[in-house]
Tab-separated table of N, CA and C in Angstrom:
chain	number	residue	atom	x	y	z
A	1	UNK	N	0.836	-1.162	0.000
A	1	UNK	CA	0.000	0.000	0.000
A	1	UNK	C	0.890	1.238	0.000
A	2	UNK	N	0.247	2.060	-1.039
A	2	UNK	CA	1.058	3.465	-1.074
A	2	UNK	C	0.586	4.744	-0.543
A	3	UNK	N	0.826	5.314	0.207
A	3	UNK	CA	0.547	6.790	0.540
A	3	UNK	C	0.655	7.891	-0.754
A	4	UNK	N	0.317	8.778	-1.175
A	4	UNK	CA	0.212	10.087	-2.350
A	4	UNK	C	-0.414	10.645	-1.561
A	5	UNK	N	0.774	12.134	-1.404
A	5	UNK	CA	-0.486	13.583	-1.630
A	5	UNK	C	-1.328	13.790	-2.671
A	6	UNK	N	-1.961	14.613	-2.435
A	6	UNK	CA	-3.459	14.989	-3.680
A	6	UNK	C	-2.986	16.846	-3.100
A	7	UNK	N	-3.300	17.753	-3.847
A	7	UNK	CA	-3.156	19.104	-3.713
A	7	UNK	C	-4.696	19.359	-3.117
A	8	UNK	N	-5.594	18.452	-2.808
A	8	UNK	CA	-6.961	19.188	-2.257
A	8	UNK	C	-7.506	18.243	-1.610
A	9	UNK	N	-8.979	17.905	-1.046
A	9	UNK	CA	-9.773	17.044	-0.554
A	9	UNK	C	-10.373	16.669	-1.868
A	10	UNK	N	-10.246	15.134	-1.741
A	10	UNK	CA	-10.857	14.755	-2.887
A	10	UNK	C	-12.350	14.469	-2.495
A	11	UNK	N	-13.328	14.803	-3.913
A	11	UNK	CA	-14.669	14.703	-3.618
A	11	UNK	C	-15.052	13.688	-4.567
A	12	UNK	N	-14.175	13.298	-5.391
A	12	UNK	CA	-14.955	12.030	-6.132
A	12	UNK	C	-14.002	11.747	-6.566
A	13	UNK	N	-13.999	9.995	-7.151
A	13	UNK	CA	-12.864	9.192	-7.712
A	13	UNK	C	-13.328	8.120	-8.428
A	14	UNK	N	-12.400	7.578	-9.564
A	14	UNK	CA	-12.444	6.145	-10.043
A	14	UNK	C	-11.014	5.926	-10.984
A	15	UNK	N	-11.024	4.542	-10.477
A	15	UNK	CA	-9.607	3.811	-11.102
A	15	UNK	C	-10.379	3.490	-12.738
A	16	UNK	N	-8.586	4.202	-13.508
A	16	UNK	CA	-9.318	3.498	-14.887
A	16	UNK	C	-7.530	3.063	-15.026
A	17	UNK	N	-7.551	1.614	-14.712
A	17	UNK	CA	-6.255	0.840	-15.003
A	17	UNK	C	-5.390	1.607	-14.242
A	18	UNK	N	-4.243	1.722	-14.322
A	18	UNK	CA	-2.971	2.364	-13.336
A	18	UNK	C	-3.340	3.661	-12.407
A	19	UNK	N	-4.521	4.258	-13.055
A	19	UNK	CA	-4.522	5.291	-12.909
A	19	UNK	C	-5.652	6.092	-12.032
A	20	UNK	N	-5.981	6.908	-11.433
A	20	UNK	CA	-7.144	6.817	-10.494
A	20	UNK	C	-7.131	8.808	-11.046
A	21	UNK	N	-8.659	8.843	-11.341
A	21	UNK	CA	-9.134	10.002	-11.762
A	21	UNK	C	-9.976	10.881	-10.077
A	22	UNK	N	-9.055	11.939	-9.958
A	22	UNK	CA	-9.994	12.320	-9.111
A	22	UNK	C	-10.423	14.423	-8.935
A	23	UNK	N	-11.679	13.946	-8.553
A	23	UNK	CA	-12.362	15.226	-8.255
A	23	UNK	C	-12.343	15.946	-7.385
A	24	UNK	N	-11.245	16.974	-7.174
A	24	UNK	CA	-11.199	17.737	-6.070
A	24	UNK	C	-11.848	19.143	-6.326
A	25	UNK	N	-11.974	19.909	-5.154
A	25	UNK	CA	-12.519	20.955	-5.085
A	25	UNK	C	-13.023	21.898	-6.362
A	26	UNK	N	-11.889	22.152	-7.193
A	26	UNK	CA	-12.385	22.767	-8.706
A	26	UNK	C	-11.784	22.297	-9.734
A	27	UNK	N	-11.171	21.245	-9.977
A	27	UNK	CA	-10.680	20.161	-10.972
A	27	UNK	C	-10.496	19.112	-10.578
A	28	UNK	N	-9.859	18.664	-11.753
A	28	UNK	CA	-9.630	16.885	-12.042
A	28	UNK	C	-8.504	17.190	-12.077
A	29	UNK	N	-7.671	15.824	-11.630
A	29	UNK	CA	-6.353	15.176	-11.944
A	29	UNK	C	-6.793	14.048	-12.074
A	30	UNK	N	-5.348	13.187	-12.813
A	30	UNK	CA	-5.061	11.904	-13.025
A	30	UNK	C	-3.930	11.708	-12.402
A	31	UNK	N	-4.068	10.611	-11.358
A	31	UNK	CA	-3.197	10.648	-9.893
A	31	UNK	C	-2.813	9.010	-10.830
A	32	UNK	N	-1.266	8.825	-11.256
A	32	UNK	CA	-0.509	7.383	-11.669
A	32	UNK	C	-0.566	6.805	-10.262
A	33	UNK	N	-1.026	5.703	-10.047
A	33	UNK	CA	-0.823	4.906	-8.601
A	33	UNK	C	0.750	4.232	-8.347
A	34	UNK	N	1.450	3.988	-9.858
A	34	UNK	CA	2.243	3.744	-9.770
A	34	UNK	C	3.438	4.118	-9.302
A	35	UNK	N	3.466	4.870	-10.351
A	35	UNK	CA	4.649	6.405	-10.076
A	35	UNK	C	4.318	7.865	-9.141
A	36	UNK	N	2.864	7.773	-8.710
A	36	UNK	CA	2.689	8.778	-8.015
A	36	UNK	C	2.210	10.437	-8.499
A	37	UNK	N	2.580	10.257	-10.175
A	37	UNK	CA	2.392	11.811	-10.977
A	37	UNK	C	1.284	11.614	-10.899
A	38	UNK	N	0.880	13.569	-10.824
A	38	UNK	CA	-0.593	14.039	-10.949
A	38	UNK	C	-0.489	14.577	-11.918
A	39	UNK	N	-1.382	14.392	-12.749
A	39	UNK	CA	-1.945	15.317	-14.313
A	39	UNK	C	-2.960	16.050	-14.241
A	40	UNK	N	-2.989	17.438	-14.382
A	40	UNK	CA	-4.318	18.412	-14.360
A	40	UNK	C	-5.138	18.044	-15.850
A	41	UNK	N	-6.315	17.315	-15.500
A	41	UNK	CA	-6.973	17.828	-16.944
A	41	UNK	C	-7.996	18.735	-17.136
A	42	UNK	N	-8.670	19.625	-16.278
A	42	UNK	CA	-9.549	20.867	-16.726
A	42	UNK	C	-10.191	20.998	-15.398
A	43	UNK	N	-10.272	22.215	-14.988
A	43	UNK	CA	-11.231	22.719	-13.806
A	43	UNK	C	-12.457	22.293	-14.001
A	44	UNK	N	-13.326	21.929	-13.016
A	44	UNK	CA	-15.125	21.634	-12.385
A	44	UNK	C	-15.689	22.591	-12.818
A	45	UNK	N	-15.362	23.414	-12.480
A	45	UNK	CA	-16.155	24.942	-12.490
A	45	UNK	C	-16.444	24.827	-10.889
A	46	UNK	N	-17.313	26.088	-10.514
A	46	UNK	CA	-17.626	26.387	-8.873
A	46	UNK	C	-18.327	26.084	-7.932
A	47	UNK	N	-19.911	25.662	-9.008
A	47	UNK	CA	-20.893	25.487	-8.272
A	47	UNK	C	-21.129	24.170	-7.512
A	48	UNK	N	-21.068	23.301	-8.400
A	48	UNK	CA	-21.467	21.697	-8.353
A	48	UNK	C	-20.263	21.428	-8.120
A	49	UNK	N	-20.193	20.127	-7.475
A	49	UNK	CA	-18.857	19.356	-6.751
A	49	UNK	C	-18.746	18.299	-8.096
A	50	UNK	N	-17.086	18.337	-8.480
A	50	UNK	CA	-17.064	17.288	-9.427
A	50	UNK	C	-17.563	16.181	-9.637
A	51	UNK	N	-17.551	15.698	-10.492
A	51	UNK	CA	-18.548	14.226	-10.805
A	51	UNK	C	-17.712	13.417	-11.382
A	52	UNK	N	-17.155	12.247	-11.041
A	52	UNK	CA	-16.493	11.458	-12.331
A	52	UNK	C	-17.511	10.295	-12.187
A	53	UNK	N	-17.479	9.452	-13.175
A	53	UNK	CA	-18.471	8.424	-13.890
A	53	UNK	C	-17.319	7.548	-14.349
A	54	UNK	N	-17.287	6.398	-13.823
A	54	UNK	CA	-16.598	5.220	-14.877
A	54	UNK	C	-17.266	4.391	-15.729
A	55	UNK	N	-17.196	4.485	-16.990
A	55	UNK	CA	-18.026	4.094	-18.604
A	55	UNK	C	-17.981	2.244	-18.434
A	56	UNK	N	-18.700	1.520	-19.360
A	56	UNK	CA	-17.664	0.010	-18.849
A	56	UNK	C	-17.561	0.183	-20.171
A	57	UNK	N	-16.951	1.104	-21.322
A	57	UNK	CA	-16.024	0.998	-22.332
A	57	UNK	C	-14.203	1.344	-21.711
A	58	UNK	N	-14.636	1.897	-20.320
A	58	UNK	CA	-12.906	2.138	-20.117
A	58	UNK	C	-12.916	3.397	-19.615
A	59	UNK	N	-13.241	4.287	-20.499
A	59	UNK	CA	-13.923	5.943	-20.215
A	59	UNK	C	-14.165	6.457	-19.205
A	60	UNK	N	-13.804	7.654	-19.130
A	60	UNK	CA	-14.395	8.308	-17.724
A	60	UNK	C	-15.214	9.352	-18.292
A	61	UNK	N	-16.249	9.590	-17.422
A	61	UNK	CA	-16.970	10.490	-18.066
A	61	UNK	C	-16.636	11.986	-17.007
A	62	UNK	N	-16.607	12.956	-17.163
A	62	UNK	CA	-16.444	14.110	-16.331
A	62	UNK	C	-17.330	15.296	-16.629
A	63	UNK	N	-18.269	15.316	-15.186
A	63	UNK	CA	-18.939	16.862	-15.256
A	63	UNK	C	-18.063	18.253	-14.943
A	64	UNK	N	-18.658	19.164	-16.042
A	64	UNK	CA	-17.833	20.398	-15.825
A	64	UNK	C	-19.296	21.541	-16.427
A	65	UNK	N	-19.793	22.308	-14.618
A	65	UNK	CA	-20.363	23.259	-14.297
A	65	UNK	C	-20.397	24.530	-15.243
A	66	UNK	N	-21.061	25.122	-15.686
A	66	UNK	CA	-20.697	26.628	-16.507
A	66	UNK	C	-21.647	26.519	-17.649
A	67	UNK	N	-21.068	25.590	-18.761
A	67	UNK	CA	-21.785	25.085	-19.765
A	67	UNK	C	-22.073	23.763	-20.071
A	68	UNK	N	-22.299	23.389	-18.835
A	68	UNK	CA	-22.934	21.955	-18.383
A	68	UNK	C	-22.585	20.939	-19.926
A	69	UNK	N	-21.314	20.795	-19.870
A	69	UNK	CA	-20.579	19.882	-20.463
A	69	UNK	C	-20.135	18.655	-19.601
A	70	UNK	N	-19.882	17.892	-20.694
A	70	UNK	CA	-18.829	16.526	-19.819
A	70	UNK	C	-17.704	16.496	-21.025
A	71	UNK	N	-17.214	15.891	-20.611
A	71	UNK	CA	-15.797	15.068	-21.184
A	71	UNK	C	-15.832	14.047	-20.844
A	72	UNK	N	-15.307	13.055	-22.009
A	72	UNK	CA	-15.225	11.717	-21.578
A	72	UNK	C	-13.548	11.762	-22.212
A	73	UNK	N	-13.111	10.957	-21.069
A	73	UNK	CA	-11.316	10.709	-20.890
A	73	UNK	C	-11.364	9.305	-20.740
A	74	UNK	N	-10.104	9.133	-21.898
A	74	UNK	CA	-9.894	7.707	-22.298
A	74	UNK	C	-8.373	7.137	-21.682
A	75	UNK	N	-7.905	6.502	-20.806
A	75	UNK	CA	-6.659	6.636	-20.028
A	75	UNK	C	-5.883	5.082	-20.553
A	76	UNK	N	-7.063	4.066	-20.966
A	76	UNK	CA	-6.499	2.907	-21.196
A	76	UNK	C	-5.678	2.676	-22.500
C-alpha cells in the first residue's frame, strides 16, 4: 500500500487501469498509482462538486459546471 499527496480534498474518484481520476474541489487530476504523478486535466467549475463516472467501455466520463458539459477521458 502506497501513501500520495493529492493538492486538495478529494470529492470524487475512479480507477481506470494504473490510474485513479480524481475530483477535487475545482478540478480533475489523473493521480498514476504507480509512479505517483498528478496530471491536471480541466477545472469543475464552482458550483457543483465534481462528478467522475466510470463508462464500462474504459472511459471516464467528467462533469464540468458553466456550460454543463462533460468530457469523456480515455486513459487505457
Amino acid at each position: 500500500m502506497k501513501d500520495f499527496g493529492v493538492p486538495d480534498v478529494v470529492k470524487s474518484m475512479s480507477w481506470c487501469g494504473v490510474n485513479i481520476c480524481l475530483g477535487i474541489r475545482k478540478e480533475y487530476v489523473i493521480l498514476n498509482a504507480t509512479s505517483g504523478a498528478i496530471s491536471e486535466v480541466f477545472t469543475s467549475g464552482r458550483i457543483a462538486p465534481p462528478l467522475v463516472v466510470s463508462l464500462p467501455s474504459g472511459e471516464l466520463l467528467l462533469g464540468k459546471v458553466g456550460n454543463w458539459s462533460c468530457k469523456l477521458l480515455e486513459l487505457m
